[in-house]
Amino acid sequence: MSKHSTLIKPPKALPHHSPMESVLSLLRLTDIEPDLFTNARPLWHPPGARGIFGGAAIAQCLSAAQATIPPDFTVHSMHCYFVLAGDSSIPVLYHVERVRDGRSFITRTVQARQRGRPIFTTTLSFVKEKSGGNVKAEHFVPMPTDVRLPITKPGEPHTKKVHNWIRARGRISDHPTRDFPPGDPSTTTTTNNNNDDDEPQHTDNHQAHLSALAYMSDSYFIGSVARVHNIPRISSARTIERALAAFKGSVDEKEEMRAYLERLAAEDAEELALTGGADDGRRIGMMVSLDHSIYFHNPRSFRADEWMLAEVNSPWAGDGRGLVIQRIWSKDGILIATCIQEGLVRLNQTRQHKI
């Protein structure tokens, strides 16, 4: 791991913080800019990926934006673009722009930068609590009931759905951490609310759960395009070795990653066998996310450290790109998020021999 992956030496993990809160924690750099933040801890670079995990950029941008709004506003949508691959060996700076502060809605843009260049950009909209009135139009898609079998049944690609149970590891703390002296390496926080004395104070830590949900929303997402076409994510032992060769981590972390990748390869083989799908030899050449949108529903009605069901399907793929749609329900069956992502999905091409 690089010694310069954070701007300031990573602080000690707070005992009441979950691993997810520690991973997503930010430092506020008020001495440089009032709405400037940086990652408090190194960001994960998945083996075989071009850069840092996209979910980390999504979640930390959300955390930075949440730090600039009153506590009675909650995010309802964010629209993101992946511009460049993030480098896990250097810090990320998050610049928040206060686009508009209205009575019912607040708009923020956040740009993640490395070496002065934007690697990720997002626009977020926040809505004031209980601003919709007492009389409402309400409905939601119910949670699937036949989710015990994780294996996709045979069918046309656009009809296949992938189900995953997800949750943040460790219990997320129940109370938000208050502001700390800017740049103080002894303390950290996942959110830094603009806690003016005349603003109503919330004692729940819903912002941390929203950031954790945003982080997990990018897991196995665009990869679902390959799964509905029965294209394995990991095609051979050589693929694993190449990924491990580029993996930045300790010897123990590398062994853990090897076991993880071998488990993914085994899952691919098992799924292919159980669905009766045929391996036609097609392989992924490049797969990266291009954009990512999240619509948050019922933001205070779930905990990200409890089980949630994610259902992903792909309505379209073509011209080297793929589109995926994800719905996420709480363990109580409440629809809490709808996500849409388009990504680059290029397959290895057969070489054409010259005549």
Coordinates of C-alpha atoms in Angstrom, one line a residue:
M1 CA 0.0 0.0 0.0
S2 CA 1.4 3.4 -0.9
K3 CA 2.4 5.7 1.9
H4 CA 0.8 8.6 0.1
S5 CA -2.7 7.2 -0.6
T6 CA -4.2 9.8 1.9
L7 CA -3.3 13.4 2.4
I8 CA -3.0 13.0 6.2
K9 CA -1.9 9.9 8.1
P10 CA -5.0 7.7 8.5
P11 CA -6.5 8.2 12.0
K12 CA -7.2 5.4 14.4
A13 CA -10.5 3.6 13.8
L14 CA -13.2 4.8 16.2
P15 CA -14.3 1.8 18.4
H16 CA -18.0 2.5 17.7
H17 CA -17.6 2.8 14.0
S18 CA -18.3 -0.2 11.6
P19 CA -15.8 -1.2 9.0
M20 CA -18.0 0.5 6.4
E21 CA -17.9 3.8 8.3
S22 CA -14.2 3.6 8.6
V23 CA -13.7 2.9 4.9
L24 CA -15.9 5.8 3.9
S25 CA -14.7 8.4 6.4
L26 CA -13.7 11.8 5.2
L27 CA -11.5 14.7 6.4
R28 CA -12.8 18.2 5.9
L29 CA -10.0 20.6 4.7
T30 CA -11.6 23.9 5.9
D31 CA -8.2 25.7 6.0
I32 CA -7.9 25.3 2.2
E33 CA -11.6 25.5 1.2
P34 CA -14.8 25.5 3.3
D35 CA -16.4 22.7 1.2
L36 CA -13.3 20.6 0.4
F37 CA -12.9 17.0 1.6
T38 CA -10.4 14.1 1.2
N39 CA -10.4 10.4 1.9
A40 CA -9.3 9.6 5.5
R41 CA -8.2 6.1 4.5
P42 CA -6.8 4.4 1.4
L43 CA -9.4 3.4 -1.2
W44 CA -9.8 -0.1 -2.5
H45 CA -8.5 -1.0 -6.0
P46 CA -10.3 -4.2 -7.0
P47 CA -8.0 -6.8 -8.6
G48 CA -8.2 -6.6 -12.4
A49 CA -10.0 -3.2 -12.3
R50 CA -8.6 -0.1 -14.0
G51 CA -8.9 2.0 -10.8
I52 CA -10.5 2.4 -7.4
F53 CA -13.9 0.8 -6.7
G54 CA -16.5 3.1 -8.2
G55 CA -18.8 2.6 -5.2
A56 CA -16.2 4.4 -3.0
A57 CA -16.3 7.5 -5.2
I58 CA -20.1 7.5 -5.3
A59 CA -20.4 7.1 -1.5
Q60 CA -17.7 9.6 -0.5
C61 CA -19.2 12.2 -2.9
L62 CA -22.6 11.7 -1.2
S63 CA -21.0 12.0 2.3
A64 CA -19.2 15.2 1.3
A65 CA -22.5 16.7 -0.1
Q66 CA -24.4 15.6 3.0
A67 CA -21.9 17.5 5.1
T68 CA -23.1 20.8 3.5
I69 CA -26.9 20.5 4.0
P70 CA -29.2 21.1 7.0
P71 CA -30.1 17.9 8.8
D72 CA -33.8 18.0 7.9
F73 CA -32.9 17.5 4.2
T74 CA -32.3 14.0 2.7
V75 CA -30.9 12.9 -0.7
H76 CA -33.5 11.7 -3.1
S77 CA -31.3 11.4 -6.3
M78 CA -27.8 11.5 -7.6
H79 CA -26.5 11.3 -11.1
C80 CA -22.9 10.3 -11.6
Y81 CA -20.3 10.1 -14.3
F82 CA -17.0 8.1 -14.2
V83 CA -14.5 10.3 -16.0
L84 CA -11.1 8.7 -15.3
A85 CA -9.8 5.7 -13.4
G86 CA -9.0 6.6 -9.8
D87 CA -5.5 5.9 -8.5
S88 CA -5.6 4.2 -5.1
S89 CA -2.0 5.3 -4.4
I90 CA -2.8 9.1 -4.2
P91 CA -5.4 11.0 -2.3
V92 CA -8.8 12.1 -3.7
L93 CA -10.0 15.6 -3.2
Y94 CA -13.8 16.2 -3.2
H95 CA -14.9 19.7 -4.2
V96 CA -18.6 20.5 -3.2
E97 CA -20.4 23.3 -5.1
R98 CA -23.5 24.7 -3.5
V99 CA -25.6 25.1 -6.6
R100 CA -28.9 26.0 -5.1
D101 CA -30.5 26.2 -1.6
G102 CA -34.3 26.3 -1.9
R103 CA -37.1 25.9 0.6
S104 CA -38.0 22.3 -0.4
F105 CA -35.0 21.2 -2.5
I106 CA -31.2 21.7 -2.3
T107 CA -28.8 20.9 -5.2
R108 CA -25.1 20.1 -4.9
T109 CA -22.5 19.1 -7.4
V110 CA -19.4 17.2 -6.2
Q111 CA -16.2 16.7 -8.3
A112 CA -13.6 14.1 -7.2
R113 CA -10.1 15.2 -8.4
Q114 CA -6.6 13.7 -8.5
R115 CA -3.6 15.6 -9.7
G116 CA -5.9 18.5 -10.6
R117 CA -8.0 16.4 -13.0
P118 CA -11.6 15.3 -12.4
I119 CA -12.0 11.5 -12.1
F120 CA -15.6 11.5 -11.1
T121 CA -18.5 14.0 -11.0
T122 CA -22.0 13.9 -9.6
T123 CA -25.1 16.1 -9.2
L124 CA -27.2 15.5 -6.1
S125 CA -30.7 16.7 -5.1
F126 CA -31.9 16.8 -1.5
V127 CA -35.5 17.2 -0.4
K128 CA -36.9 18.7 2.8
E129 CA -38.5 16.2 5.1
K130 CA -42.4 16.1 5.1
S131 CA -42.5 18.6 2.2
G132 CA -44.8 16.5 0.1
G133 CA -48.0 17.2 2.1
N134 CA -50.4 14.9 3.9
V135 CA -52.3 13.8 0.8
K136 CA -50.0 11.8 -1.5
A137 CA -49.9 9.4 -4.4
E138 CA -47.9 6.4 -3.2
H139 CA -47.0 3.0 -4.7
F140 CA -43.9 0.8 -5.1
V141 CA -42.9 -2.5 -6.7
P142 CA -43.1 -5.3 -4.1
M143 CA -40.2 -7.4 -3.2
P144 CA -39.9 -10.7 -5.1
T145 CA -41.0 -13.7 -3.0
D146 CA -39.1 -16.4 -5.0
V147 CA -35.6 -15.3 -4.0
R148 CA -34.3 -18.4 -2.2
L149 CA -32.6 -19.8 -5.3
P150 CA -29.7 -17.5 -6.3
I151 CA -29.3 -19.1 -9.7
T152 CA -30.8 -17.4 -12.7
K153 CA -33.2 -19.6 -14.7
P154 CA -32.6 -20.1 -18.4
G155 CA -34.3 -17.5 -20.6
E156 CA -33.7 -14.6 -22.9
P157 CA -31.0 -12.2 -21.7
H158 CA -33.5 -9.3 -21.2
T159 CA -35.8 -11.5 -19.1
K160 CA -33.1 -12.8 -16.7
K161 CA -32.8 -11.3 -13.3
V162 CA -29.9 -11.6 -10.8
H163 CA -30.7 -11.6 -7.1
N164 CA -28.1 -10.8 -4.4
W165 CA -28.5 -10.3 -0.7
I166 CA -26.3 -7.5 0.4
R167 CA -25.5 -5.6 3.7
A168 CA -22.7 -3.6 5.2
R169 CA -20.3 -5.5 7.4
G170 CA -20.5 -4.6 11.1
R171 CA -23.1 -2.5 12.8
I172 CA -23.2 1.1 11.8
S173 CA -23.2 3.4 14.8
D174 CA -26.5 4.9 15.8
H175 CA -25.4 8.5 16.3
P176 CA -23.6 10.7 13.8
T177 CA -20.1 11.9 14.7
R178 CA -20.0 15.7 15.2
D179 CA -17.5 18.0 13.4
F180 CA -13.9 17.9 14.3
P181 CA -11.0 20.4 13.9
P182 CA -10.2 20.4 10.1
G183 CA -7.2 18.2 9.3
D184 CA -7.1 16.8 12.9
P185 CA -5.7 13.2 12.3
S186 CA -6.9 11.9 15.6
T187 CA -10.5 12.0 14.7
T188 CA -12.6 11.4 11.7
T189 CA -16.2 11.3 10.5
T190 CA -18.4 9.9 7.8
T191 CA -20.6 13.0 7.7
N192 CA -20.1 16.6 8.9
N193 CA -23.5 18.3 9.2
N194 CA -23.9 22.0 8.9
N195 CA -25.2 22.1 12.5
D196 CA -26.3 25.7 13.0
D197 CA -27.9 26.3 16.4
D198 CA -31.3 27.2 14.8
E199 CA -31.5 24.0 12.8
P200 CA -33.4 21.0 14.1
Q201 CA -31.0 18.2 15.3
H202 CA -31.4 14.6 14.3
T203 CA -29.9 11.9 16.6
D204 CA -30.1 9.1 14.0
N205 CA -27.3 8.3 11.7
H206 CA -29.3 7.8 8.5
Q207 CA -26.7 9.6 6.4
A208 CA -24.1 6.9 7.1
H209 CA -26.7 4.2 6.0
L210 CA -27.3 6.2 2.8
S211 CA -23.6 6.4 2.0
A212 CA -23.2 2.7 2.7
L213 CA -26.1 1.9 0.4
A214 CA -24.5 4.1 -2.3
Y215 CA -21.3 2.2 -1.9
M216 CA -22.9 -1.2 -2.3
S217 CA -25.1 -0.1 -5.3
D218 CA -22.1 -0.5 -7.6
S219 CA -21.4 -4.1 -6.6
Y220 CA -21.8 -6.7 -9.3
F221 CA -23.8 -4.1 -11.3
I222 CA -22.6 -3.7 -14.9
G223 CA -21.2 -7.3 -14.6
S224 CA -24.7 -8.5 -14.8
V225 CA -24.6 -8.0 -18.5
A226 CA -22.0 -10.8 -18.7
R227 CA -24.0 -13.0 -16.4
V228 CA -27.2 -12.9 -18.4
H229 CA -25.2 -13.9 -21.5
N230 CA -23.5 -16.8 -19.6
I231 CA -20.1 -15.1 -20.0
P232 CA -17.9 -16.0 -17.0
R233 CA -16.5 -13.1 -15.0
I234 CA -13.3 -15.1 -14.4
S235 CA -12.5 -17.4 -17.3
S236 CA -9.3 -19.1 -16.2
A237 CA -6.6 -19.5 -13.5
R238 CA -4.5 -17.2 -15.7
T239 CA -7.1 -14.4 -15.3
I240 CA -6.8 -14.8 -11.5
E241 CA -3.0 -14.6 -11.6
R242 CA -3.0 -11.5 -13.8
A243 CA -5.4 -9.8 -11.4
L244 CA -3.3 -10.7 -8.4
A245 CA -0.1 -9.5 -10.1
A246 CA -1.7 -6.0 -10.3
F247 CA -3.2 -6.2 -6.8
K248 CA -1.9 -3.6 -4.3
G249 CA -1.9 -5.1 -0.8
S250 CA 0.0 -7.2 1.7
V251 CA 0.8 -10.9 1.4
D252 CA -2.2 -11.8 3.6
E253 CA -4.5 -9.5 1.7
K254 CA -3.4 -11.1 -1.6
E255 CA -4.1 -14.6 -0.3
E256 CA -7.6 -13.4 0.8
M257 CA -8.1 -11.9 -2.6
R258 CA -7.0 -15.2 -4.3
A259 CA -9.6 -17.1 -2.3
Y260 CA -12.2 -14.6 -3.2
L261 CA -11.5 -14.7 -6.9
E262 CA -11.4 -18.5 -6.9
R263 CA -14.8 -18.5 -5.2
L264 CA -16.2 -16.2 -7.9
A265 CA -14.8 -18.5 -10.6
A266 CA -16.4 -21.5 -8.9
E267 CA -19.8 -19.7 -8.6
D268 CA -19.6 -18.9 -12.3
A269 CA -19.0 -22.5 -13.2
E270 CA -21.8 -23.7 -10.9
E271 CA -24.3 -21.2 -12.2
L272 CA -23.5 -22.1 -15.8
A273 CA -24.0 -25.8 -15.0
L274 CA -27.2 -25.4 -13.1
T275 CA -28.9 -23.1 -15.7
G276 CA -27.9 -25.3 -18.6
G277 CA -26.2 -22.4 -20.2
A278 CA -23.5 -23.2 -22.8
D279 CA -20.1 -21.5 -22.7
D280 CA -19.7 -20.3 -26.2
G281 CA -16.2 -19.1 -25.7
R282 CA -17.0 -15.4 -25.5
R283 CA -14.8 -13.5 -23.0
I284 CA -14.9 -10.0 -21.6
G285 CA -12.2 -7.8 -23.0
M286 CA -13.1 -4.6 -21.1
M287 CA -15.9 -3.7 -18.7
V288 CA -16.1 -0.3 -17.0
S289 CA -18.9 1.8 -15.7
L290 CA -19.7 5.0 -17.6
D291 CA -22.5 6.5 -15.5
H292 CA -24.6 5.7 -12.5
S293 CA -27.8 7.1 -11.1
I294 CA -29.5 6.4 -7.8
Y295 CA -33.0 7.3 -6.8
F296 CA -33.5 7.0 -3.0
H297 CA -36.9 6.0 -1.7
N298 CA -37.9 5.9 2.0
P299 CA -34.4 7.0 3.1
R300 CA -35.0 6.7 6.8
S301 CA -36.8 3.3 6.7
F302 CA -33.8 0.9 6.5
R303 CA -30.5 0.0 7.9
A304 CA -27.6 -0.7 5.6
D305 CA -26.1 -3.2 8.1
E306 CA -29.2 -5.4 7.8
W307 CA -30.0 -7.7 4.9
M308 CA -31.3 -6.0 1.7
L309 CA -32.3 -7.7 -1.5
A310 CA -30.9 -6.4 -4.8
E311 CA -32.5 -7.4 -8.1
V312 CA -30.6 -6.6 -11.3
N313 CA -31.7 -7.0 -14.9
S314 CA -30.4 -5.8 -18.2
P315 CA -33.0 -4.4 -20.7
W316 CA -30.4 -3.8 -23.4
A317 CA -26.8 -4.4 -24.6
G318 CA -25.2 -3.5 -27.9
D319 CA -22.6 -1.4 -29.6
G320 CA -20.0 -2.3 -26.9
R321 CA -22.2 -1.0 -24.1
G322 CA -24.8 -2.4 -21.7
L323 CA -27.6 -1.0 -19.5
V324 CA -28.5 -2.4 -16.1
I325 CA -31.3 -1.6 -13.7
Q326 CA -31.3 -2.4 -10.0
R327 CA -34.0 -2.3 -7.4
I328 CA -33.1 -2.7 -3.7
W329 CA -35.5 -3.6 -0.9
S330 CA -35.1 -3.6 2.8
K331 CA -35.5 -6.8 4.8
D332 CA -39.1 -5.6 5.5
G333 CA -39.9 -5.5 1.8
I334 CA -39.8 -1.7 1.4
L335 CA -38.4 -0.5 -1.9
I336 CA -35.5 1.8 -0.8
A337 CA -33.6 2.5 -4.0
T338 CA -33.7 2.2 -7.8
C339 CA -30.4 2.4 -9.7
I340 CA -29.5 2.7 -13.4
Q341 CA -26.1 2.2 -14.9
E342 CA -24.6 2.2 -18.4
G343 CA -21.2 0.7 -18.9
L344 CA -18.6 -0.2 -21.5
V345 CA -18.9 -4.0 -22.3
R346 CA -16.4 -5.0 -24.9
L347 CA -15.7 -8.6 -25.7
N348 CA -12.5 -10.1 -26.9
Q349 CA -12.4 -10.0 -30.7
T350 CA -11.3 -12.8 -33.0
R351 CA -8.2 -11.7 -34.8
Q352 CA -8.6 -11.4 -38.5
H353 CA -5.8 -12.9 -40.5
K354 CA -4.4 -11.0 -43.4
I355 CA -4.9 -12.6 -46.8

